[in-house]
Coordinates of C-alpha atoms in Angstrom, one line a residue:
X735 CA -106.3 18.1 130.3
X736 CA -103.3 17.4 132.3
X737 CA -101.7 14.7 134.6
X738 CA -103.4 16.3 137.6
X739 CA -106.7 16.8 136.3
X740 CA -107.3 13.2 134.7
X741 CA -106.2 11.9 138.4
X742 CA -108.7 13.7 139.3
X743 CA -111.0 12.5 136.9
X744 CA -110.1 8.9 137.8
X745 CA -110.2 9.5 141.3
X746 CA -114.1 10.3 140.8
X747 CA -115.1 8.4 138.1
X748 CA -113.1 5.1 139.2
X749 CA -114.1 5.0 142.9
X750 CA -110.5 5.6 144.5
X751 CA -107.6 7.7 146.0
X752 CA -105.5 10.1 144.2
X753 CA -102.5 8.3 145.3
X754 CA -103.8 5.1 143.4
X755 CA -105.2 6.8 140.3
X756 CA -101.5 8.4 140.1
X757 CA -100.3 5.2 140.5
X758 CA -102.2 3.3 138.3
X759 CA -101.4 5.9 135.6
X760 CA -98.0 5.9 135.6
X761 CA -97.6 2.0 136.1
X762 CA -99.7 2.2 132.5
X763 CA -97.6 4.9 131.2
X764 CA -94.5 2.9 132.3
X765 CA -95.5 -0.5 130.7
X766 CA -96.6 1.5 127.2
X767 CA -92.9 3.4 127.5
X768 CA -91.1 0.0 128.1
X769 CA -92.8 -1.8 125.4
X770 CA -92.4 0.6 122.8
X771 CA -88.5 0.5 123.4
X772 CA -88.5 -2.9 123.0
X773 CA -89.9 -2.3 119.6
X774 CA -93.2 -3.6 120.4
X775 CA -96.7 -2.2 118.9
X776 CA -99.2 -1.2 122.3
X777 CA -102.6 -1.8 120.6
X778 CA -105.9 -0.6 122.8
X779 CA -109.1 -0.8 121.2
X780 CA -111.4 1.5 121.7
X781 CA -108.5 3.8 122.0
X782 CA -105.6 3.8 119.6
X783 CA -102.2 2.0 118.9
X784 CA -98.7 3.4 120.4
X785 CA -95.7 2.6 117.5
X786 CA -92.4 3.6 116.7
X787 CA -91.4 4.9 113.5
X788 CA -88.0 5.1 112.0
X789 CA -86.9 7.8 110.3
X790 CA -84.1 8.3 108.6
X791 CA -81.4 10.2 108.4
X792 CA -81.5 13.3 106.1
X793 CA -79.7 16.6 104.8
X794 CA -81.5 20.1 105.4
X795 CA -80.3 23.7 105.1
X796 CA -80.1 25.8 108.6
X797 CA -82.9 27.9 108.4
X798 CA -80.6 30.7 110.3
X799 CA -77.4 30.6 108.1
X800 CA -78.5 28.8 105.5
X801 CA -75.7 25.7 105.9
X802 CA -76.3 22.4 104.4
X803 CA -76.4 20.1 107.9
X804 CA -77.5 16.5 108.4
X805 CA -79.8 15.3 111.0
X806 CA -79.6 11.7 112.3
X807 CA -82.0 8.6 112.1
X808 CA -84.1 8.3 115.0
X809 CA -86.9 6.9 116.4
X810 CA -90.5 8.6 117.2
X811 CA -93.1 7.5 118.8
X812 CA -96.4 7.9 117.0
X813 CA -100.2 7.8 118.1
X814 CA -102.9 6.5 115.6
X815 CA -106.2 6.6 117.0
X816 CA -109.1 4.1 116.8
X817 CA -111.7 4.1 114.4
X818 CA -114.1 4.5 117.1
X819 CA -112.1 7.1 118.5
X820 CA -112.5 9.5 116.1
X821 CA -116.3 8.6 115.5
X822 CA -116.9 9.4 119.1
X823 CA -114.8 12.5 118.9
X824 CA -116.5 13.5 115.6
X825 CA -120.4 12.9 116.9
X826 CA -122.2 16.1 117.4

């Protein structure tokens, strides 16, 4: 599904325009953006929890050339989905 089609999806199953379905998604989007750089856990039950991991820094070979090289710490955002997430997903 993309952007456009869950508008659309909101737009009919929550009873308003497309402008404020795309609105209301990206002020949601925007908050769980802004609180995960401020290091802070967005928790949504029924749904899931948004978290940074840190990873760190580490040596690999170039898969092309075969030179040792070093990739940098950095930070990545992570899903991990509800329990009853995945039961619902997982129900036949």
């Amino acid at each position: 599904m993309t952007k456009i089609e869950l508008i659309t999806a909101l737009t009919q199953k929550g009873n308003c325009t497309r402008k404020e379905a795309d609105e209301a998604l990206t002020l949601v989007t925007d908050v769980i953006i802004e609180s995960l750089i401020a290091g802070e856990k967005v928790h949504l039950t029924g749904l899931g929890t948004f978290e940074i991991h840190e990873r760190k820094a580490k040596e690999t070979k170039n898969p092309r050339s075969g030179k040792k090289m070093t990739v940098p710490a950095k930070n990545a955002p992570a899903f991990r989905a509800s329990k009853s997430l995945k039961e619902a997903v997982n129900k036949k």
